[in-house]
């Protein structure tokens, strides 16, 4: 089959980057829709579900810490926490680190709902599992770079990722695991980089930039 219009798609296609952005938008919509449906099924809003999931994953947190981790404004966090306290899913206690702040802890019921909320993105993991190992590696590498760029623009919170962590030492040795995590003192490969590590400590600028440049030198 030769085709009657051989150059049609050369002249009538958006750039690959634009089509990737469209694809990500569709994936984002699917994530939002699933989170909303599952949160609704559990009698929660998506933000309330995210808060419970974060408290299960990271232990007791203040409202400010939740706001930073989730990239949600403090007033929105406060509204959701008020509802979670009314529903007896979260308790508030004085934060020993900050006399005027409260530390939020899930109750047993809240922790059970939080554990369920943590698995909400699993439908996406099933779809990703269908990609070949090479496709998964390329996808993950692209995701790390995109999130890092969005963090620099202030659109994604600078939390949880190795490439912004004070313990991360990129490209310090040859081989399959060229990076190092000084927190656990262990080698780490590019495929093993964490996106949501509870031990993450944000590296200050300009160290963050230097770490990123060092990381890109081989990746
Ligand atoms: S502490 Fe966590 S985020 Fe930091 S380098 Fe180690 S694994 Fe990565």
PDB file of C-alpha atoms and ligand atoms in Angstrom:
ATOM      1  CA  UNK A   1       0.000   0.000   0.000  1.00  0.00           C
ATOM      2  CA  UNK A   2       1.723   3.241  -1.178  1.00  0.00           C
ATOM      3  CA  UNK A   3      -0.910   5.758  -0.007  1.00  0.00           C
ATOM      4  CA  UNK A   4      -2.461   8.542  -2.078  1.00  0.00           C
ATOM      5  CA  UNK A   5      -1.331  11.323   0.286  1.00  0.00           C
ATOM      6  CA  UNK A   6       2.239  10.354   1.259  1.00  0.00           C
ATOM      7  CA  UNK A   7       3.144  13.576   3.111  1.00  0.00           C
ATOM      8  CA  UNK A   8      -0.218  14.141   4.767  1.00  0.00           C
ATOM      9  CA  UNK A   9       0.873  13.434   8.364  1.00  0.00           C
ATOM     10  CA  UNK A  10       4.161  15.312   7.918  1.00  0.00           C
ATOM     11  CA  UNK A  11       2.163  18.440   7.192  1.00  0.00           C
ATOM     12  CA  UNK A  12      -0.793  17.831   9.482  1.00  0.00           C
ATOM     13  CA  UNK A  13       0.662  16.649  12.789  1.00  0.00           C
ATOM     14  CA  UNK A  14       1.314  18.519  15.992  1.00  0.00           C
ATOM     15  CA  UNK A  15       4.831  18.181  17.383  1.00  0.00           C
ATOM     16  CA  UNK A  16       5.608  15.044  19.389  1.00  0.00           C
ATOM     17  CA  UNK A  17       6.002  17.192  22.530  1.00  0.00           C
ATOM     18  CA  UNK A  18       2.498  18.642  22.025  1.00  0.00           C
ATOM     19  CA  UNK A  19       1.008  15.159  21.580  1.00  0.00           C
ATOM     20  CA  UNK A  20       2.816  13.897  24.703  1.00  0.00           C
ATOM     21  CA  UNK A  21       1.314  16.855  26.609  1.00  0.00           C
ATOM     22  CA  UNK A  22      -2.153  15.900  25.280  1.00  0.00           C
ATOM     23  CA  UNK A  23      -1.568  12.302  26.377  1.00  0.00           C
ATOM     24  CA  UNK A  24      -0.518  13.400  29.859  1.00  0.00           C
ATOM     25  CA  UNK A  25      -3.606  15.568  30.079  1.00  0.00           C
ATOM     26  CA  UNK A  26      -5.788  12.540  29.293  1.00  0.00           C
ATOM     27  CA  UNK A  27      -3.950  10.441  31.906  1.00  0.00           C
ATOM     28  CA  UNK A  28      -4.399  13.282  34.414  1.00  0.00           C
ATOM     29  CA  UNK A  29      -8.130  13.356  33.739  1.00  0.00           C
ATOM     30  CA  UNK A  30      -8.351   9.585  34.254  1.00  0.00           C
ATOM     31  CA  UNK A  31      -6.453   9.874  37.558  1.00  0.00           C
ATOM     32  CA  UNK A  32      -8.705  12.693  38.743  1.00  0.00           C
ATOM     33  CA  UNK A  33     -11.854  10.838  37.745  1.00  0.00           C
ATOM     34  CA  UNK A  34     -10.732   7.621  39.492  1.00  0.00           C
ATOM     35  CA  UNK A  35      -9.648   9.441  42.665  1.00  0.00           C
ATOM     36  CA  UNK A  36     -12.919  11.335  42.750  1.00  0.00           C
ATOM     37  CA  UNK A  37     -15.026   8.193  42.223  1.00  0.00           C
ATOM     38  CA  UNK A  38     -13.125   6.183  44.823  1.00  0.00           C
ATOM     39  CA  UNK A  39     -13.054   9.035  47.339  1.00  0.00           C
ATOM     40  CA  UNK A  40     -16.767   9.556  46.799  1.00  0.00           C
ATOM     41  CA  UNK A  41     -17.375   5.854  47.376  1.00  0.00           C
ATOM     42  CA  UNK A  42     -15.572   6.188  50.717  1.00  0.00           C
ATOM     43  CA  UNK A  43     -17.560   9.333  51.646  1.00  0.00           C
ATOM     44  CA  UNK A  44     -14.503  11.592  51.235  1.00  0.00           C
ATOM     45  CA  UNK A  45     -13.328  14.341  48.924  1.00  0.00           C
ATOM     46  CA  UNK A  46     -10.205  13.616  46.862  1.00  0.00           C
ATOM     47  CA  UNK A  47      -8.207  16.036  49.083  1.00  0.00           C
ATOM     48  CA  UNK A  48      -9.438  14.338  52.273  1.00  0.00           C
ATOM     49  CA  UNK A  49      -8.356  10.984  50.803  1.00  0.00           C
ATOM     50  CA  UNK A  50      -4.926  12.430  49.917  1.00  0.00           C
ATOM     51  CA  UNK A  51      -4.530  13.770  53.468  1.00  0.00           C
ATOM     52  CA  UNK A  52      -5.349  10.405  55.061  1.00  0.00           C
ATOM     53  CA  UNK A  53      -3.014   8.632  52.611  1.00  0.00           C
ATOM     54  CA  UNK A  54      -0.187  11.084  53.450  1.00  0.00           C
ATOM     55  CA  UNK A  55      -0.686  10.618  57.209  1.00  0.00           C
ATOM     56  CA  UNK A  56      -0.560   6.826  56.765  1.00  0.00           C
ATOM     57  CA  UNK A  57       2.575   7.063  54.587  1.00  0.00           C
ATOM     58  CA  UNK A  58       4.525   9.658  56.578  1.00  0.00           C
ATOM     59  CA  UNK A  59       3.125   9.551  60.136  1.00  0.00           C
ATOM     60  CA  UNK A  60       1.702  12.571  62.016  1.00  0.00           C
ATOM     61  CA  UNK A  61       2.089  15.864  60.119  1.00  0.00           C
ATOM     62  CA  UNK A  62       1.122  19.494  60.660  1.00  0.00           C
ATOM     63  CA  UNK A  63      -1.237  21.335  58.309  1.00  0.00           C
ATOM     64  CA  UNK A  64       1.710  23.252  56.844  1.00  0.00           C
ATOM     65  CA  UNK A  65       3.620  20.027  56.175  1.00  0.00           C
ATOM     66  CA  UNK A  66       0.546  18.533  54.470  1.00  0.00           C
ATOM     67  CA  UNK A  67       0.181  21.676  52.368  1.00  0.00           C
ATOM     68  CA  UNK A  68       3.831  21.405  51.223  1.00  0.00           C
ATOM     69  CA  UNK A  69       3.709  17.670  50.576  1.00  0.00           C
ATOM     70  CA  UNK A  70       0.438  17.683  48.652  1.00  0.00           C
ATOM     71  CA  UNK A  71       0.894  21.011  46.875  1.00  0.00           C
ATOM     72  CA  UNK A  72      -2.490  22.166  48.155  1.00  0.00           C
ATOM     73  CA  UNK A  73      -3.103  25.583  49.763  1.00  0.00           C
ATOM     74  CA  UNK A  74      -3.208  25.791  53.559  1.00  0.00           C
ATOM     75  CA  UNK A  75      -6.856  27.037  53.650  1.00  0.00           C
ATOM     76  CA  UNK A  76      -7.931  23.993  51.564  1.00  0.00           C
ATOM     77  CA  UNK A  77      -5.995  21.674  53.896  1.00  0.00           C
ATOM     78  CA  UNK A  78      -7.571  23.369  56.946  1.00  0.00           C
ATOM     79  CA  UNK A  79     -11.106  22.933  55.527  1.00  0.00           C
ATOM     80  CA  UNK A  80     -10.501  19.254  54.761  1.00  0.00           C
ATOM     81  CA  UNK A  81      -8.885  18.603  58.161  1.00  0.00           C
ATOM     82  CA  UNK A  82     -11.860  20.225  59.937  1.00  0.00           C
ATOM     83  CA  UNK A  83     -14.199  17.757  58.175  1.00  0.00           C
ATOM     84  CA  UNK A  84     -11.880  14.801  58.903  1.00  0.00           C
ATOM     85  CA  UNK A  85     -11.836  15.747  62.608  1.00  0.00           C
ATOM     86  CA  UNK A  86     -15.665  16.060  62.636  1.00  0.00           C
ATOM     87  CA  UNK A  87     -15.897  12.582  61.082  1.00  0.00           C
ATOM     88  CA  UNK A  88     -13.526  11.233  63.779  1.00  0.00           C
ATOM     89  CA  UNK A  89     -11.016  10.163  61.100  1.00  0.00           C
ATOM     90  CA  UNK A  90      -8.222  12.443  62.344  1.00  0.00           C
ATOM     91  CA  UNK A  91      -7.238  13.760  65.788  1.00  0.00           C
ATOM     92  CA  UNK A  92      -5.388  16.976  66.560  1.00  0.00           C
ATOM     93  CA  UNK A  93      -2.773  17.320  69.293  1.00  0.00           C
ATOM     94  CA  UNK A  94      -0.302  20.122  70.104  1.00  0.00           C
ATOM     95  CA  UNK A  95       2.811  19.886  67.934  1.00  0.00           C
ATOM     96  CA  UNK A  96       5.814  19.624  70.298  1.00  0.00           C
ATOM     97  CA  UNK A  97       8.015  21.187  67.569  1.00  0.00           C
ATOM     98  CA  UNK A  98       5.840  24.313  67.154  1.00  0.00           C
ATOM     99  CA  UNK A  99       3.851  25.453  70.218  1.00  0.00           C
ATOM    100  CA  UNK A 100       1.057  27.101  68.190  1.00  0.00           C
ATOM    101  CA  UNK A 101       0.667  24.345  65.548  1.00  0.00           C
ATOM    102  CA  UNK A 102      -1.279  21.070  65.695  1.00  0.00           C
ATOM    103  CA  UNK A 103      -0.084  17.636  64.776  1.00  0.00           C
ATOM    104  CA  UNK A 104      -2.608  15.513  62.881  1.00  0.00           C
ATOM    105  CA  UNK A 105      -2.868  11.768  63.434  1.00  0.00           C
ATOM    106  CA  UNK A 106      -5.353   9.384  61.770  1.00  0.00           C
ATOM    107  CA  UNK A 107      -7.693   7.397  64.021  1.00  0.00           C
ATOM    108  CA  UNK A 108      -7.939   3.624  63.409  1.00  0.00           C
ATOM    109  CA  UNK A 109     -10.821   4.177  60.941  1.00  0.00           C
ATOM    110  CA  UNK A 110      -8.962   7.081  59.297  1.00  0.00           C
ATOM    111  CA  UNK A 111      -5.820   4.950  58.936  1.00  0.00           C
ATOM    112  CA  UNK A 112      -7.823   2.138  57.291  1.00  0.00           C
ATOM    113  CA  UNK A 113      -9.346   4.622  54.801  1.00  0.00           C
ATOM    114  CA  UNK A 114      -5.915   6.204  54.252  1.00  0.00           C
ATOM    115  CA  UNK A 115      -4.408   2.801  53.448  1.00  0.00           C
ATOM    116  CA  UNK A 116      -7.157   2.273  50.864  1.00  0.00           C
ATOM    117  CA  UNK A 117      -6.649   5.772  49.436  1.00  0.00           C
ATOM    118  CA  UNK A 118      -2.927   5.024  48.939  1.00  0.00           C
ATOM    119  CA  UNK A 119      -3.889   2.306  46.460  1.00  0.00           C
ATOM    120  CA  UNK A 120      -6.148   4.560  44.362  1.00  0.00           C
ATOM    121  CA  UNK A 121      -3.500   5.125  41.618  1.00  0.00           C
ATOM    122  CA  UNK A 122      -3.068   1.349  41.247  1.00  0.00           C
ATOM    123  CA  UNK A 123      -5.261   1.215  38.152  1.00  0.00           C
ATOM    124  CA  UNK A 124      -2.557   3.306  36.491  1.00  0.00           C
ATOM    125  CA  UNK A 125       0.180   0.902  37.681  1.00  0.00           C
ATOM    126  CA  UNK A 126      -1.684  -1.922  35.927  1.00  0.00           C
ATOM    127  CA  UNK A 127      -1.603   0.037  32.648  1.00  0.00           C
ATOM    128  CA  UNK A 128       2.105   0.865  33.103  1.00  0.00           C
ATOM    129  CA  UNK A 129       2.872  -2.822  33.762  1.00  0.00           C
ATOM    130  CA  UNK A 130       1.847  -3.534  30.157  1.00  0.00           C
ATOM    131  CA  UNK A 131       4.778  -1.448  28.863  1.00  0.00           C
ATOM    132  CA  UNK A 132       8.022  -3.246  28.044  1.00  0.00           C
ATOM    133  CA  UNK A 133      10.946  -2.833  30.527  1.00  0.00           C
ATOM    134  CA  UNK A 134      12.657  -0.444  28.052  1.00  0.00           C
ATOM    135  CA  UNK A 135       9.464   1.606  27.690  1.00  0.00           C
ATOM    136  CA  UNK A 136       9.051   1.739  31.471  1.00  0.00           C
ATOM    137  CA  UNK A 137      12.655   2.918  31.932  1.00  0.00           C
ATOM    138  CA  UNK A 138      12.295   5.647  29.291  1.00  0.00           C
ATOM    139  CA  UNK A 139       8.920   6.696  30.734  1.00  0.00           C
ATOM    140  CA  UNK A 140      10.288   6.869  34.281  1.00  0.00           C
ATOM    141  CA  UNK A 141      13.326   8.871  33.194  1.00  0.00           C
ATOM    142  CA  UNK A 142      11.042  11.324  31.352  1.00  0.00           C
ATOM    143  CA  UNK A 143       8.761  11.616  34.383  1.00  0.00           C
ATOM    144  CA  UNK A 144      11.683  12.396  36.737  1.00  0.00           C
ATOM    145  CA  UNK A 145      12.893  15.132  34.387  1.00  0.00           C
ATOM    146  CA  UNK A 146       9.437  16.610  33.889  1.00  0.00           C
ATOM    147  CA  UNK A 147       8.645  16.689  37.611  1.00  0.00           C
ATOM    148  CA  UNK A 148      12.029  18.285  38.334  1.00  0.00           C
ATOM    149  CA  UNK A 149      11.319  21.009  35.742  1.00  0.00           C
ATOM    150  CA  UNK A 150       7.815  21.633  37.123  1.00  0.00           C
ATOM    151  CA  UNK A 151       9.283  21.835  40.639  1.00  0.00           C
ATOM    152  CA  UNK A 152      11.672  24.546  39.465  1.00  0.00           C
ATOM    153  CA  UNK A 153       8.677  26.455  38.093  1.00  0.00           C
ATOM    154  CA  UNK A 154       6.913  26.149  41.457  1.00  0.00           C
ATOM    155  CA  UNK A 155       4.125  24.005  39.986  1.00  0.00           C
ATOM    156  CA  UNK A 156       4.959  20.790  41.913  1.00  0.00           C
ATOM    157  CA  UNK A 157       6.119  20.689  45.566  1.00  0.00           C
ATOM    158  CA  UNK A 158       9.853  20.020  46.012  1.00  0.00           C
ATOM    159  CA  UNK A 159       9.345  16.944  48.188  1.00  0.00           C
ATOM    160  CA  UNK A 160      10.105  13.239  48.080  1.00  0.00           C
ATOM    161  CA  UNK A 161      12.435  13.024  45.055  1.00  0.00           C
ATOM    162  CA  UNK A 162      16.032  11.771  45.253  1.00  0.00           C
ATOM    163  CA  UNK A 163      17.193  14.340  42.694  1.00  0.00           C
ATOM    164  CA  UNK A 164      16.353  17.198  45.100  1.00  0.00           C
ATOM    165  CA  UNK A 165      17.480  15.440  48.299  1.00  0.00           C
ATOM    166  CA  UNK A 166      20.440  16.467  50.405  1.00  0.00           C
ATOM    167  CA  UNK A 167      21.398  12.775  50.767  1.00  0.00           C
ATOM    168  CA  UNK A 168      21.580  12.116  47.002  1.00  0.00           C
ATOM    169  CA  UNK A 169      25.007  11.694  45.346  1.00  0.00           C
ATOM    170  CA  UNK A 170      24.543  11.323  41.552  1.00  0.00           C
ATOM    171  CA  UNK A 171      26.917   9.436  39.256  1.00  0.00           C
ATOM    172  CA  UNK A 172      29.590   8.654  41.835  1.00  0.00           C
ATOM    173  CA  UNK A 173      30.561   5.247  40.411  1.00  0.00           C
ATOM    174  CA  UNK A 174      30.428   3.325  37.094  1.00  0.00           C
ATOM    175  CA  UNK A 175      28.004   0.459  36.534  1.00  0.00           C
ATOM    176  CA  UNK A 176      24.301  -0.199  36.834  1.00  0.00           C
ATOM    177  CA  UNK A 177      23.841   1.639  40.157  1.00  0.00           C
ATOM    178  CA  UNK A 178      25.904   4.805  39.674  1.00  0.00           C
ATOM    179  CA  UNK A 179      24.166   6.962  42.319  1.00  0.00           C
ATOM    180  CA  UNK A 180      24.354   6.828  46.114  1.00  0.00           C
ATOM    181  CA  UNK A 181      21.914   7.520  48.944  1.00  0.00           C
ATOM    182  CA  UNK A 182      23.936   8.788  51.903  1.00  0.00           C
ATOM    183  CA  UNK A 183      20.929   8.374  54.228  1.00  0.00           C
ATOM    184  CA  UNK A 184      21.008   4.565  54.025  1.00  0.00           C
ATOM    185  CA  UNK A 185      24.588   4.503  52.619  1.00  0.00           C
ATOM    186  CA  UNK A 186      23.632   2.372  49.608  1.00  0.00           C
ATOM    187  CA  UNK A 187      24.025   2.490  45.806  1.00  0.00           C
ATOM    188  CA  UNK A 188      20.912   3.338  43.826  1.00  0.00           C
ATOM    189  CA  UNK A 189      20.208   2.979  40.087  1.00  0.00           C
ATOM    190  CA  UNK A 190      18.302   5.468  37.950  1.00  0.00           C
ATOM    191  CA  UNK A 191      15.331   3.058  37.866  1.00  0.00           C
ATOM    192  CA  UNK A 192      15.259   2.952  41.671  1.00  0.00           C
ATOM    193  CA  UNK A 193      15.079   6.706  42.264  1.00  0.00           C
ATOM    194  CA  UNK A 194      12.378   7.640  44.757  1.00  0.00           C
ATOM    195  CA  UNK A 195       9.597  10.072  43.912  1.00  0.00           C
ATOM    196  CA  UNK A 196       7.936  10.050  47.337  1.00  0.00           C
ATOM    197  CA  UNK A 197      10.590   9.130  49.907  1.00  0.00           C
ATOM    198  CA  UNK A 198       9.621   9.806  53.547  1.00  0.00           C
ATOM    199  CA  UNK A 199      13.308  10.402  54.395  1.00  0.00           C
ATOM    200  CA  UNK A 200      13.723  13.089  51.721  1.00  0.00           C
ATOM    201  CA  UNK A 201      15.362  16.289  52.938  1.00  0.00           C
ATOM    202  CA  UNK A 202      15.282  19.159  50.513  1.00  0.00           C
ATOM    203  CA  UNK A 203      18.777  20.223  49.431  1.00  0.00           C
ATOM    204  CA  UNK A 204      19.289  23.998  49.485  1.00  0.00           C
ATOM    205  CA  UNK A 205      19.986  25.987  46.345  1.00  0.00           C
ATOM    206  CA  UNK A 206      22.548  26.045  44.716  1.00  0.00           C
ATOM    207  CA  UNK A 207      23.370  22.475  45.850  1.00  0.00           C
ATOM    208  CA  UNK A 208      20.093  21.309  44.285  1.00  0.00           C
ATOM    209  CA  UNK A 209      21.076  22.704  40.904  1.00  0.00           C
ATOM    210  CA  UNK A 210      24.581  21.223  41.109  1.00  0.00           C
ATOM    211  CA  UNK A 211      23.152  17.794  41.984  1.00  0.00           C
ATOM    212  CA  UNK A 212      20.788  17.995  39.023  1.00  0.00           C
ATOM    213  CA  UNK A 213      23.555  18.964  36.602  1.00  0.00           C
ATOM    214  CA  UNK A 214      25.718  16.128  37.921  1.00  0.00           C
ATOM    215  CA  UNK A 215      22.785  13.731  37.526  1.00  0.00           C
ATOM    216  CA  UNK A 216      22.177  14.794  33.907  1.00  0.00           C
ATOM    217  CA  UNK A 217      25.810  14.289  32.982  1.00  0.00           C
ATOM    218  CA  UNK A 218      25.204  10.591  32.485  1.00  0.00           C
ATOM    219  CA  UNK A 219      21.437  10.218  32.186  1.00  0.00           C
TER     220      UNK A 219
HETATM  221  S1  LIG B   1      16.866   9.713  51.577  1.00  0.00           S
HETATM  222 FE1  LIG B   1      15.275   9.038  50.131  1.00  0.00          FE
HETATM  223  S2  LIG B   1      15.047  10.764  48.699  1.00  0.00           S
HETATM  224 FE2  LIG B   1      16.999  11.042  49.804  1.00  0.00          FE
HETATM  225  S3  LIG B   1      18.526  10.093  48.439  1.00  0.00           S
HETATM  226 FE3  LIG B   1      17.891   8.545  49.947  1.00  0.00          FE
HETATM  227  S4  LIG B   1      16.248   7.398  48.925  1.00  0.00           S
HETATM  228 FE4  LIG B   1      16.521   9.309  47.800  1.00  0.00          FE
END
